[in-house]
Amino acid sequence: MNRRAFLLGVPSLLRAATDPGFRLVNVTQASGIHFQHNSGAFGAKYLPETIGAGCAFLDYDNDGWLDILLVNGMDWPGHQKQHTTLRLYRNNRNGRFTDVTQSAGLAVEMYGLGVAVADYDNDGFPDVLITAVGQNRLFHNTGRGHFVEVTQTAGLGGRSAFSTSAVWFDYDRDGLLDLFVCNYVKWSPEHDVFCSVDGKQKSYCTPEAYRGSTCWLFHNRGNGTFEDVTAKSGIFDTASKSLGVALLDYDQNGWPGLMVANDTQPNKLYRSLRNGTFEEVGVRAGIAFSDDGKARAGMGIDVADFENSGVPGIAITNFDNEMMALYRRDANGVYSDIAMKTGIGPSSRNSLGFGCLFFDLNLDGRLDLVAVNGHIDATVRNIQKNTGYAQPPHLFLNDGRGNFHDVAADAGPDFASPKVARGLACGDFDNDGDQDLLISTNQGPAFLYRNEVTNGNRSLKLKLTGTKSNRDAIGAVIRIFTPLGQQMRMVKTGSSYLSQSELAVIFGLGKQAAADRVVIEWPSGRTEEFKALKAGSYQMTEGRGIASQRS
């Protein structure tokens, strides 16, 4: 029994028939995570019931150990039977968590969907934005284990929408984090549309039944307030039906842009013009439509250099029978979907995907891809005999030769069990140098999987703190060089679906004892280089080098 298994009282498990070099152990119950999502469903088949909710890893008390935040919905007005709120779980540093929602000031009832976490006022403590049906909520972290809602005073109040994913990023590189919020469709209970498969019984509508809604961009003024710059920034678009968003520096010039996954509408790529405005280049870049020219039902999204080529690619989850998309960029800046040739397409054809993330599960220096799935209606089996409501996740292992192999069934005894999954986040909650998984489900529990790397591979974990840059260093690009080659990562919020992963960046080193060279390109424009960093965990502060190391 290893140290982590002992802490949680979970014995080490037998190796799977096909050993992927790691195993994912379900530690949800043993860790004290007891949660049930409430969609508010009471039979009216309201569209938002199918959408949420998300989850997050964050270190809210700044003690160096990741905590967990789970977003919740609520009962609809006139049908209240229970009181449900967000749930914040503090990491006890021994493999267990304690529910601190009430004492942290987050026991707030709302129809929550997504979460984005970042230190928007650079005070050293992460703040929390919850997107919702209705009014989004911004909670400021006081640094004393407590949050205070500042939605109105921050200038985000008075806006009612069907908001989904969100991302904090410094689009004008002034050292202050700005906020981008995805909005889905124009919907309210009063304007709910009757949809039916058989002409008699109400069913959940597809998004085509509703008008689209523009996303929002808020500029951080630096005094605790935000200015709505949606119209003048060039992102105003009432046709989109946005569910997922990821940061993408399309020109690779240090100016972050946005990649937005849309449902039944073309995906959008907002390229920064470096003057506070954006140009939408989705069609030109080849990511707006499928290869046959159709707008797919984009849900989750992630952006990362999965080929170790120095150029980021894109993964997008879609509806069943549409397959996941995996985009590779050519020298001319045009993306092509290589999902079929890599094996991801055929494996995901019958899945309805939501959260997705690139990360290196077995620490071999190559980014793998995880996607969680689940249908929107429990009656789908009556219509599509080969499609279930609860669906198994995909865990695509990168072989480094252009192929991805789904090893979900070999990752652990129950990881591949079907779930009505939505959110997906990764983070090293036990500080052992690999990334663990958090999954949220619709009208169901959350799942926490501890990653146990069994192949002896090492890692390099870097937590960045900006000084001239925003304190979280969001937008920073890190490159490491080892005998295995080059790896590139960006410090980012957003990605996946309605969820937030750890901000620290983890590189797999394989059997290498160190990285020969590490180069950090900070959002401020400063570049720093470090030589011969041994495997382990490091705190890096802009302009001050290595603050601390933990092997």
Coordinates of C-alpha atoms in Angstrom, one line a residue:
M1 CA 0.0 0.0 0.0
N2 CA 1.5 3.3 -1.0
R3 CA 1.4 6.6 1.0
R4 CA -1.6 8.0 -0.9
A5 CA -3.6 4.8 -0.7
F6 CA -2.9 4.6 3.0
L7 CA -4.1 8.2 3.6
L8 CA -7.4 7.4 1.9
G9 CA -7.8 3.9 3.2
V10 CA -7.9 2.6 -0.3
P11 CA -5.6 -0.3 -1.1
S12 CA -3.6 -0.4 -4.2
L13 CA -5.5 -2.1 -7.1
L14 CA -4.4 -4.9 -9.3
R15 CA -2.9 -3.8 -12.6
A16 CA -5.3 -3.6 -15.5
A17 CA -5.0 -6.2 -18.3
T18 CA -3.5 -3.5 -20.6
D19 CA -1.3 -1.3 -18.5
P20 CA -1.3 2.4 -19.6
G21 CA 1.3 3.3 -17.0
F22 CA -1.1 4.8 -14.5
R23 CA -4.4 4.0 -12.9
L24 CA -7.3 6.2 -11.8
V25 CA -8.7 5.4 -8.4
N26 CA -12.1 6.5 -7.4
V27 CA -11.6 8.2 -4.1
T28 CA -14.9 10.2 -4.0
Q29 CA -16.5 8.7 -1.0
A30 CA -13.2 8.1 0.9
S31 CA -12.2 11.7 0.4
G32 CA -15.5 13.1 1.9
I33 CA -17.0 14.5 -1.3
H34 CA -20.7 14.0 -0.9
F35 CA -22.6 16.0 -3.6
Q36 CA -25.7 15.7 -5.7
H37 CA -26.4 18.0 -8.6
N38 CA -29.9 19.5 -8.8
S39 CA -31.1 20.3 -12.3
G40 CA -34.5 21.4 -11.0
A41 CA -36.2 19.0 -13.4
F42 CA -39.9 18.5 -12.5
G43 CA -41.3 17.4 -15.9
A44 CA -41.6 20.6 -17.8
K45 CA -38.4 19.8 -19.8
Y46 CA -36.8 23.2 -19.5
L47 CA -33.7 23.5 -21.7
P48 CA -31.2 24.6 -18.9
E49 CA -31.9 21.3 -17.1
T50 CA -29.8 19.4 -19.7
I51 CA -26.7 21.7 -19.6
G52 CA -25.0 21.8 -16.2
A53 CA -23.1 21.9 -14.2
G54 CA -19.3 22.5 -13.9
C55 CA -16.6 21.9 -11.3
A56 CA -13.3 23.4 -10.3
F57 CA -9.9 22.9 -8.6
L58 CA -8.7 26.0 -6.7
D59 CA -6.6 26.8 -3.8
Y60 CA -9.0 29.2 -2.1
D61 CA -7.1 29.5 1.2
N62 CA -3.7 29.7 -0.5
D63 CA -2.2 26.9 1.6
G64 CA -0.6 25.1 -1.4
W65 CA -3.3 22.4 -1.5
L66 CA -6.1 22.3 -4.0
D67 CA -9.6 22.6 -2.9
I68 CA -12.8 21.6 -4.8
L69 CA -15.8 23.7 -5.9
L70 CA -18.9 22.1 -7.3
V71 CA -21.6 24.2 -9.1
N72 CA -25.2 23.5 -8.5
G73 CA -28.6 24.3 -9.9
M74 CA -31.8 24.9 -8.0
D75 CA -35.5 24.1 -8.1
W76 CA -37.6 26.3 -10.4
P77 CA -39.9 28.9 -8.9
G78 CA -43.2 27.4 -8.0
H79 CA -41.7 23.9 -7.7
Q80 CA -39.3 24.3 -4.7
K81 CA -38.8 21.1 -2.8
Q82 CA -35.2 21.5 -1.7
H83 CA -32.5 24.1 -1.1
T84 CA -29.3 23.5 -3.1
T85 CA -26.2 25.7 -3.4
L86 CA -22.6 25.6 -4.5
R87 CA -20.4 23.3 -2.5
L88 CA -16.8 24.2 -1.5
Y89 CA -14.6 21.5 -0.1
R90 CA -11.4 22.4 1.7
N91 CA -8.4 20.1 1.3
N92 CA -7.4 18.7 4.7
R93 CA -3.9 17.7 3.3
N94 CA -4.4 14.1 4.2
G95 CA -6.5 12.9 1.3
R96 CA -9.8 14.1 2.8
F97 CA -11.9 17.2 2.3
T98 CA -14.2 19.2 4.6
D99 CA -17.4 21.0 3.4
V100 CA -16.8 24.7 4.2
T101 CA -19.5 26.1 2.0
Q102 CA -21.4 27.8 4.8
S103 CA -18.4 29.4 6.5
A104 CA -16.9 30.5 3.2
G105 CA -20.0 32.5 2.3
L106 CA -20.9 30.4 -0.7
A107 CA -24.1 28.9 0.4
V108 CA -26.0 30.9 -2.2
E109 CA -28.9 29.5 -4.1
M110 CA -28.8 30.2 -7.8
Y111 CA -29.2 28.3 -11.1
G112 CA -25.5 27.9 -11.5
L113 CA -23.9 26.4 -14.6
G114 CA -20.2 27.3 -14.9
V115 CA -17.2 28.5 -12.9
A116 CA -14.1 30.5 -13.6
V117 CA -11.5 31.1 -11.0
A118 CA -8.7 33.8 -10.9
D119 CA -7.2 36.6 -8.8
Y120 CA -8.7 39.5 -10.7
D121 CA -7.5 42.1 -8.2
N122 CA -4.0 40.7 -7.8
D123 CA -4.2 40.4 -4.0
G124 CA -2.9 36.9 -3.9
F125 CA -6.2 35.1 -3.4
P126 CA -8.4 33.5 -6.1
D127 CA -11.8 34.9 -6.7
V128 CA -14.8 33.0 -8.2
L129 CA -17.2 33.8 -11.0
I130 CA -20.3 31.6 -11.2
T131 CA -22.2 31.7 -14.5
A132 CA -25.9 31.0 -14.3
V133 CA -29.4 31.1 -15.8
G134 CA -30.3 34.6 -14.8
Q135 CA -27.7 36.7 -13.0
N136 CA -24.1 35.6 -12.9
R137 CA -22.3 36.1 -9.5
L138 CA -18.9 37.3 -8.7
F139 CA -17.4 36.4 -5.3
H140 CA -14.4 38.2 -4.0
N141 CA -12.0 36.3 -1.8
T142 CA -11.2 38.2 1.4
G143 CA -8.1 36.2 2.1
R144 CA -9.5 35.1 5.4
G145 CA -11.3 31.9 4.3
H146 CA -14.4 33.8 3.2
F147 CA -15.9 35.2 0.0
V148 CA -18.1 38.3 -0.4
E149 CA -20.4 38.7 -3.3
V150 CA -19.4 41.8 -5.3
T151 CA -21.5 41.3 -8.4
Q152 CA -23.2 44.7 -8.2
T153 CA -20.3 46.8 -7.0
A154 CA -18.1 45.3 -9.7
G155 CA -20.4 46.4 -12.4
L156 CA -21.5 42.9 -13.5
G157 CA -25.1 43.2 -12.1
G158 CA -28.3 43.9 -14.0
R159 CA -27.6 41.4 -16.7
S160 CA -29.9 38.3 -17.0
A161 CA -28.8 35.6 -19.5
F162 CA -28.2 31.9 -20.1
S163 CA -24.5 32.0 -19.4
T164 CA -22.3 29.0 -19.7
S165 CA -18.5 28.8 -19.7
A166 CA -16.2 31.7 -18.9
V167 CA -12.5 32.6 -19.0
W168 CA -10.3 35.1 -17.2
F169 CA -7.5 36.5 -19.3
D170 CA -5.5 39.7 -19.8
Y171 CA -6.5 40.6 -23.4
D172 CA -4.8 44.1 -23.3
R173 CA -1.8 43.0 -21.3
D174 CA -2.1 45.7 -18.7
G175 CA -1.5 43.3 -15.8
L176 CA -5.2 43.0 -14.9
L177 CA -7.4 40.1 -15.7
D178 CA -10.4 40.7 -17.9
L179 CA -13.5 38.5 -18.2
F180 CA -15.1 36.7 -21.1
V181 CA -18.5 35.1 -20.6
C182 CA -20.2 32.7 -23.0
N183 CA -24.0 33.0 -23.5
Y184 CA -26.1 30.2 -25.0
V185 CA -29.6 31.2 -26.2
K186 CA -32.4 33.5 -25.4
W187 CA -34.5 31.5 -23.0
S188 CA -36.7 32.0 -20.0
P189 CA -39.5 29.9 -18.4
E190 CA -42.0 32.5 -19.7
H191 CA -40.8 32.0 -23.3
D192 CA -40.2 28.2 -23.2
V193 CA -40.9 26.5 -26.5
F194 CA -42.9 23.3 -26.8
C195 CA -40.9 20.6 -28.6
S196 CA -42.0 17.0 -29.1
V197 CA -40.7 13.9 -30.7
D198 CA -44.1 12.2 -31.0
G199 CA -46.3 15.3 -31.2
K200 CA -47.8 14.6 -27.8
Q201 CA -45.2 14.4 -25.0
K202 CA -42.9 17.4 -24.4
S203 CA -39.2 16.8 -25.0
Y204 CA -36.1 18.9 -24.6
C205 CA -35.7 21.3 -27.5
T206 CA -32.6 21.6 -29.6
P207 CA -31.0 25.0 -29.6
E208 CA -32.5 25.7 -33.0
A209 CA -35.7 26.5 -31.3
Y210 CA -34.2 29.6 -29.7
R211 CA -32.4 32.7 -30.9
G212 CA -28.7 33.0 -30.2
S213 CA -27.1 35.4 -27.7
T214 CA -23.9 37.4 -27.8
C215 CA -21.0 36.6 -25.5
W216 CA -19.8 39.3 -23.2
L217 CA -16.3 40.9 -22.7
F218 CA -15.6 42.9 -19.5
H219 CA -12.5 45.1 -19.2
N220 CA -10.9 45.2 -15.7
R221 CA -10.5 48.9 -14.7
G222 CA -8.2 48.1 -11.9
N223 CA -10.4 49.5 -9.1
G224 CA -12.5 46.5 -8.5
T225 CA -14.9 47.3 -11.3
F226 CA -15.4 46.1 -14.9
E227 CA -16.5 47.9 -18.1
D228 CA -18.6 46.1 -20.7
V229 CA -16.6 46.4 -23.9
T230 CA -18.5 43.7 -25.9
A231 CA -19.6 46.1 -28.7
K232 CA -16.4 48.0 -29.2
S233 CA -14.1 44.9 -28.9
G234 CA -15.5 43.2 -32.1
I235 CA -16.9 40.1 -30.4
F236 CA -20.6 41.2 -30.5
D237 CA -22.5 38.4 -32.3
T238 CA -26.2 37.6 -31.6
A239 CA -26.1 34.4 -33.8
S240 CA -23.8 32.4 -31.6
K241 CA -24.9 29.7 -29.1
S242 CA -21.8 29.4 -27.1
L243 CA -21.0 26.6 -24.6
G244 CA -17.2 26.3 -24.4
V245 CA -14.2 28.7 -24.5
A246 CA -10.4 28.3 -24.5
L247 CA -7.5 30.7 -24.8
L248 CA -5.7 30.6 -28.1
D249 CA -2.9 32.9 -29.2
Y250 CA -3.6 32.4 -32.9
D251 CA -0.6 34.5 -34.1
Q252 CA 1.7 33.2 -31.3
N253 CA 2.8 36.7 -30.6
G254 CA 1.9 36.9 -26.9
W255 CA -1.5 38.4 -27.4
P256 CA -4.2 36.0 -26.3
G257 CA -7.3 35.4 -28.3
L258 CA -10.3 33.2 -27.8
M259 CA -11.6 29.9 -29.3
V260 CA -15.4 29.5 -28.8
A261 CA -17.3 26.2 -29.3
N262 CA -20.8 26.9 -30.5
D263 CA -23.8 24.6 -30.5
T264 CA -25.4 24.2 -34.1
Q265 CA -23.7 27.5 -35.1
P266 CA -20.2 28.0 -36.5
N267 CA -17.3 27.9 -34.0
K268 CA -15.6 31.3 -33.6
L269 CA -11.9 32.2 -33.4
Y270 CA -11.3 35.7 -32.1
R271 CA -7.8 36.8 -33.1
S272 CA -6.3 39.7 -31.0
L273 CA -5.5 42.8 -33.0
R274 CA -3.3 44.0 -30.2
N275 CA -5.3 47.2 -29.7
G276 CA -8.1 45.9 -27.5
T277 CA -10.2 44.6 -30.4
F278 CA -10.6 41.2 -32.0
E279 CA -11.1 39.9 -35.6
E280 CA -13.2 36.8 -36.0
V281 CA -11.3 34.4 -38.3
G282 CA -13.0 31.0 -37.7
V283 CA -13.9 30.3 -41.3
R284 CA -10.6 31.5 -42.6
A285 CA -8.8 29.3 -40.0
G286 CA -10.8 26.2 -40.8
I287 CA -12.5 25.6 -37.5
A288 CA -15.9 27.0 -38.0
F289 CA -17.5 24.0 -39.7
S290 CA -16.9 20.2 -40.1
D291 CA -15.1 18.9 -43.1
D292 CA -18.5 18.6 -44.9
G293 CA -19.4 22.2 -44.3
K294 CA -21.8 21.8 -41.4
A295 CA -21.9 23.5 -38.1
R296 CA -21.7 20.9 -35.4
A297 CA -23.0 20.9 -31.8
G298 CA -19.8 22.1 -30.1
M299 CA -19.8 21.6 -26.3
G300 CA -16.4 21.4 -24.6
I301 CA -13.1 22.6 -25.9
D302 CA -9.4 22.6 -25.1
V303 CA -6.3 24.1 -26.8
A304 CA -2.8 22.6 -26.4
D305 CA 0.3 21.5 -28.2
F306 CA -0.5 17.8 -28.4
E307 CA 2.2 17.1 -31.0
N308 CA 5.1 18.8 -29.2
S309 CA 5.5 20.8 -32.4
G310 CA 5.4 24.2 -30.8
V311 CA 2.0 25.0 -32.3
P312 CA -1.2 24.5 -30.4
G313 CA -4.0 22.3 -31.6
I314 CA -7.7 22.2 -30.7
A315 CA -10.1 19.5 -29.4
I316 CA -13.8 20.1 -29.5
T317 CA -16.5 17.7 -28.2
N318 CA -19.7 17.4 -30.3
F319 CA -23.1 15.7 -30.3
D320 CA -23.5 12.0 -31.0
N321 CA -23.0 10.9 -34.6
E322 CA -20.8 14.0 -35.1
M323 CA -17.5 12.8 -33.5
M324 CA -15.0 14.8 -31.6
A325 CA -12.9 17.2 -33.6
L326 CA -9.1 17.3 -33.3
Y327 CA -7.6 20.2 -35.2
R328 CA -3.9 20.5 -36.3
R329 CA -2.6 23.8 -37.8
D330 CA -0.4 24.0 -40.9
A331 CA 2.2 26.6 -41.7
N332 CA -0.3 28.9 -43.3
G333 CA -2.4 29.2 -40.2
V334 CA -5.2 26.9 -41.4
Y335 CA -6.5 24.0 -39.2
S336 CA -7.6 20.6 -40.5
D337 CA -9.6 18.0 -38.5
I338 CA -7.4 14.9 -38.0
A339 CA -9.8 13.2 -35.7
M340 CA -10.5 10.3 -38.1
K341 CA -6.8 9.5 -38.9
T342 CA -5.7 9.7 -35.3
G343 CA -8.4 7.3 -34.0
I344 CA -10.3 9.8 -32.0
G345 CA -13.1 10.2 -34.5
P346 CA -14.3 6.6 -34.9
S347 CA -14.1 6.0 -31.1
S348 CA -16.2 9.1 -30.3
R349 CA -18.8 8.7 -33.0
N350 CA -21.6 7.4 -30.7
S351 CA -20.7 9.7 -27.8
L352 CA -22.3 13.0 -26.8
G353 CA -19.3 14.8 -25.4
F354 CA -19.0 17.6 -22.9
G355 CA -15.9 18.4 -20.9
C356 CA -12.5 17.6 -22.5
L357 CA -8.9 18.3 -21.5
F358 CA -5.4 17.7 -22.8
F359 CA -2.9 16.6 -20.1
D360 CA -0.2 14.1 -19.6
L361 CA -1.7 11.3 -17.5
N362 CA 1.3 8.9 -17.6
L363 CA 4.0 11.7 -17.6
D364 CA 5.7 10.4 -20.7
G365 CA 6.0 13.9 -22.2
R366 CA 3.0 13.6 -24.5
L367 CA -0.4 15.2 -24.0
D368 CA -3.2 12.8 -23.7
L369 CA -6.9 13.7 -24.2
V370 CA -9.8 13.0 -21.8
A371 CA -13.4 13.6 -22.7
V372 CA -16.5 12.9 -20.6
N373 CA -19.9 12.1 -22.1
G374 CA -23.6 11.8 -21.4
H375 CA -26.8 12.4 -23.3
I376 CA -29.3 15.2 -22.6
D377 CA -32.5 13.0 -22.2
A378 CA -33.0 9.8 -20.4
T379 CA -35.5 8.7 -23.1
V380 CA -32.8 8.7 -25.8
R381 CA -32.7 4.9 -25.7
N382 CA -36.3 4.8 -27.0
I383 CA -35.2 6.7 -30.1
Q384 CA -31.6 5.6 -30.7
K385 CA -31.1 2.0 -29.6
N386 CA -27.3 2.2 -29.7
T387 CA -27.1 5.3 -27.6
G388 CA -27.4 5.5 -23.8
Y389 CA -28.2 8.4 -21.4
A390 CA -25.2 7.6 -19.2
Q391 CA -22.1 7.1 -21.3
P392 CA -18.5 6.0 -20.6
P393 CA -15.7 8.6 -20.8
H394 CA -12.9 8.5 -23.4
L395 CA -9.3 8.5 -22.3
F396 CA -7.1 8.8 -25.4
L397 CA -3.5 8.0 -24.8
N398 CA -1.1 9.7 -27.1
D399 CA 1.4 7.3 -28.6
G400 CA 3.7 10.1 -30.0
R401 CA 3.3 8.7 -33.6
G402 CA 0.1 10.6 -34.5
N403 CA -2.3 8.1 -32.9
F404 CA -4.6 8.2 -29.9
H405 CA -5.8 5.0 -28.2
D406 CA -8.8 4.9 -25.9
V407 CA -7.6 3.2 -22.7
A408 CA -10.5 4.3 -20.5
A409 CA -11.4 0.7 -19.7
D410 CA -7.9 0.0 -18.6
A411 CA -7.4 3.1 -16.4
G412 CA -9.1 1.8 -13.3
P413 CA -11.9 -0.5 -12.2
D414 CA -14.8 2.0 -12.6
F415 CA -13.4 4.9 -14.5
A416 CA -15.1 3.8 -17.6
S417 CA -18.5 3.3 -15.9
P418 CA -21.2 5.2 -17.7
K419 CA -22.1 8.6 -16.4
V420 CA -24.3 11.5 -17.4
A421 CA -21.1 13.6 -17.3
R422 CA -20.8 17.4 -17.9
G423 CA -17.8 19.1 -16.3
L424 CA -14.2 18.0 -16.2
A425 CA -11.2 19.5 -14.4
C426 CA -7.7 18.3 -13.6
G427 CA -5.4 19.2 -10.7
D428 CA -2.8 17.7 -8.4
F429 CA -4.9 17.6 -5.3
D430 CA -2.5 15.4 -3.4
N431 CA 0.7 17.2 -4.4
D432 CA 2.4 14.1 -5.8
G433 CA 3.3 15.6 -9.2
D434 CA 0.6 14.1 -11.4
Q435 CA -2.8 15.4 -12.3
D436 CA -6.0 14.0 -10.8
L437 CA -9.5 14.2 -12.3
L438 CA -12.7 15.8 -11.1
I439 CA -15.9 15.0 -13.0
S440 CA -19.4 16.5 -12.5
T441 CA -22.6 14.9 -13.7
N442 CA -26.1 16.2 -14.5
Q443 CA -28.6 15.4 -11.7
G444 CA -26.0 13.1 -10.2
P445 CA -22.9 12.9 -8.0
A446 CA -19.4 14.3 -8.6
F447 CA -16.5 11.9 -9.0
L448 CA -12.9 12.4 -7.8
Y449 CA -10.2 10.2 -9.4
R450 CA -6.7 10.1 -8.0
N451 CA -4.0 9.4 -10.6
E452 CA -1.4 6.9 -9.6
V453 CA 1.4 6.8 -12.1
T454 CA 2.9 3.3 -12.0
N455 CA 5.6 3.5 -14.7
G456 CA 8.2 5.4 -12.6
N457 CA 8.0 8.5 -14.8
R458 CA 8.9 11.9 -13.3
S459 CA 7.4 15.4 -13.6
L460 CA 8.2 19.1 -13.5
K461 CA 5.5 21.2 -11.8
L462 CA 5.6 24.9 -12.2
K463 CA 3.4 27.4 -10.3
L464 CA 3.9 30.9 -11.7
T465 CA 3.4 34.3 -10.0
G466 CA 3.3 37.4 -12.0
T467 CA 4.6 40.8 -10.8
K468 CA 4.3 43.1 -13.8
S469 CA 2.1 40.5 -15.4
N470 CA -1.2 39.5 -13.8
R471 CA -0.5 37.7 -10.5
D472 CA -1.8 34.4 -11.8
A473 CA 0.4 34.7 -14.9
I474 CA -2.5 33.7 -17.0
G475 CA -1.4 33.7 -20.6
A476 CA 2.2 32.9 -19.8
V477 CA 3.8 30.3 -22.2
I478 CA 6.3 27.8 -20.8
R479 CA 8.6 25.7 -22.9
I480 CA 10.8 23.0 -21.6
F481 CA 13.6 21.1 -23.4
T482 CA 14.7 17.6 -22.6
P483 CA 16.2 14.7 -24.5
L484 CA 12.6 13.8 -25.3
G485 CA 12.3 17.1 -27.2
Q486 CA 10.4 20.3 -26.6
Q487 CA 7.1 20.7 -24.7
M488 CA 5.0 23.8 -24.6
R489 CA 2.1 24.8 -22.2
M490 CA 0.1 27.9 -21.5
V491 CA -1.1 29.0 -18.0
K492 CA -4.8 29.3 -18.6
T493 CA -8.3 29.5 -17.2
G494 CA -11.3 28.3 -19.2
S495 CA -11.2 25.2 -21.4
S496 CA -13.1 22.0 -20.9
Y497 CA -16.8 22.7 -20.3
L498 CA -18.2 25.0 -17.5
S499 CA -15.1 24.1 -15.5
Q500 CA -11.7 25.2 -14.1
S501 CA -8.5 23.3 -13.8
E502 CA -5.5 24.0 -11.7
L503 CA -3.3 26.9 -12.8
A504 CA 0.0 25.2 -12.1
V505 CA 1.5 23.5 -15.1
I506 CA 2.8 19.9 -15.0
F507 CA 5.2 18.5 -17.6
G508 CA 6.0 14.8 -17.9
L509 CA 9.7 14.1 -18.0
G510 CA 9.5 10.3 -18.6
K511 CA 12.6 8.8 -17.0
Q512 CA 14.6 12.0 -17.3
A513 CA 15.8 13.4 -14.0
A514 CA 15.6 17.0 -15.1
A515 CA 14.7 19.4 -17.8
D516 CA 17.8 20.8 -19.6
R517 CA 16.2 24.2 -20.1
V518 CA 13.0 26.0 -19.2
V519 CA 11.9 29.2 -20.9
I520 CA 9.0 31.3 -19.6
E521 CA 7.4 34.0 -21.7
W522 CA 5.5 36.1 -19.3
P523 CA 2.4 38.1 -20.4
S524 CA 4.2 41.3 -19.7
G525 CA 6.7 40.5 -22.5
R526 CA 9.6 39.4 -20.2
T527 CA 11.4 36.2 -21.0
E528 CA 13.3 34.2 -18.4
E529 CA 15.4 31.1 -18.8
F530 CA 16.4 28.4 -16.3
K531 CA 18.9 25.7 -16.8
A532 CA 18.9 22.1 -15.4
L533 CA 15.7 22.1 -13.4
K534 CA 15.4 18.8 -11.6
A535 CA 12.1 16.9 -11.4
G536 CA 9.9 18.3 -8.7
S537 CA 7.7 21.2 -7.9
Y538 CA 8.7 24.9 -8.2
Q539 CA 7.3 28.3 -7.4
M540 CA 8.4 30.8 -10.0
T541 CA 8.0 34.5 -9.6
E542 CA 8.4 37.0 -12.5
G543 CA 11.7 38.8 -12.3
R544 CA 12.8 37.0 -9.1
G545 CA 13.5 33.5 -10.3
I546 CA 12.7 30.4 -8.3
A547 CA 11.0 31.2 -5.0
S548 CA 10.9 27.7 -3.6
Q549 CA 11.2 24.0 -4.6
R550 CA 9.7 20.8 -3.3
S551 CA 11.1 17.6 -4.7

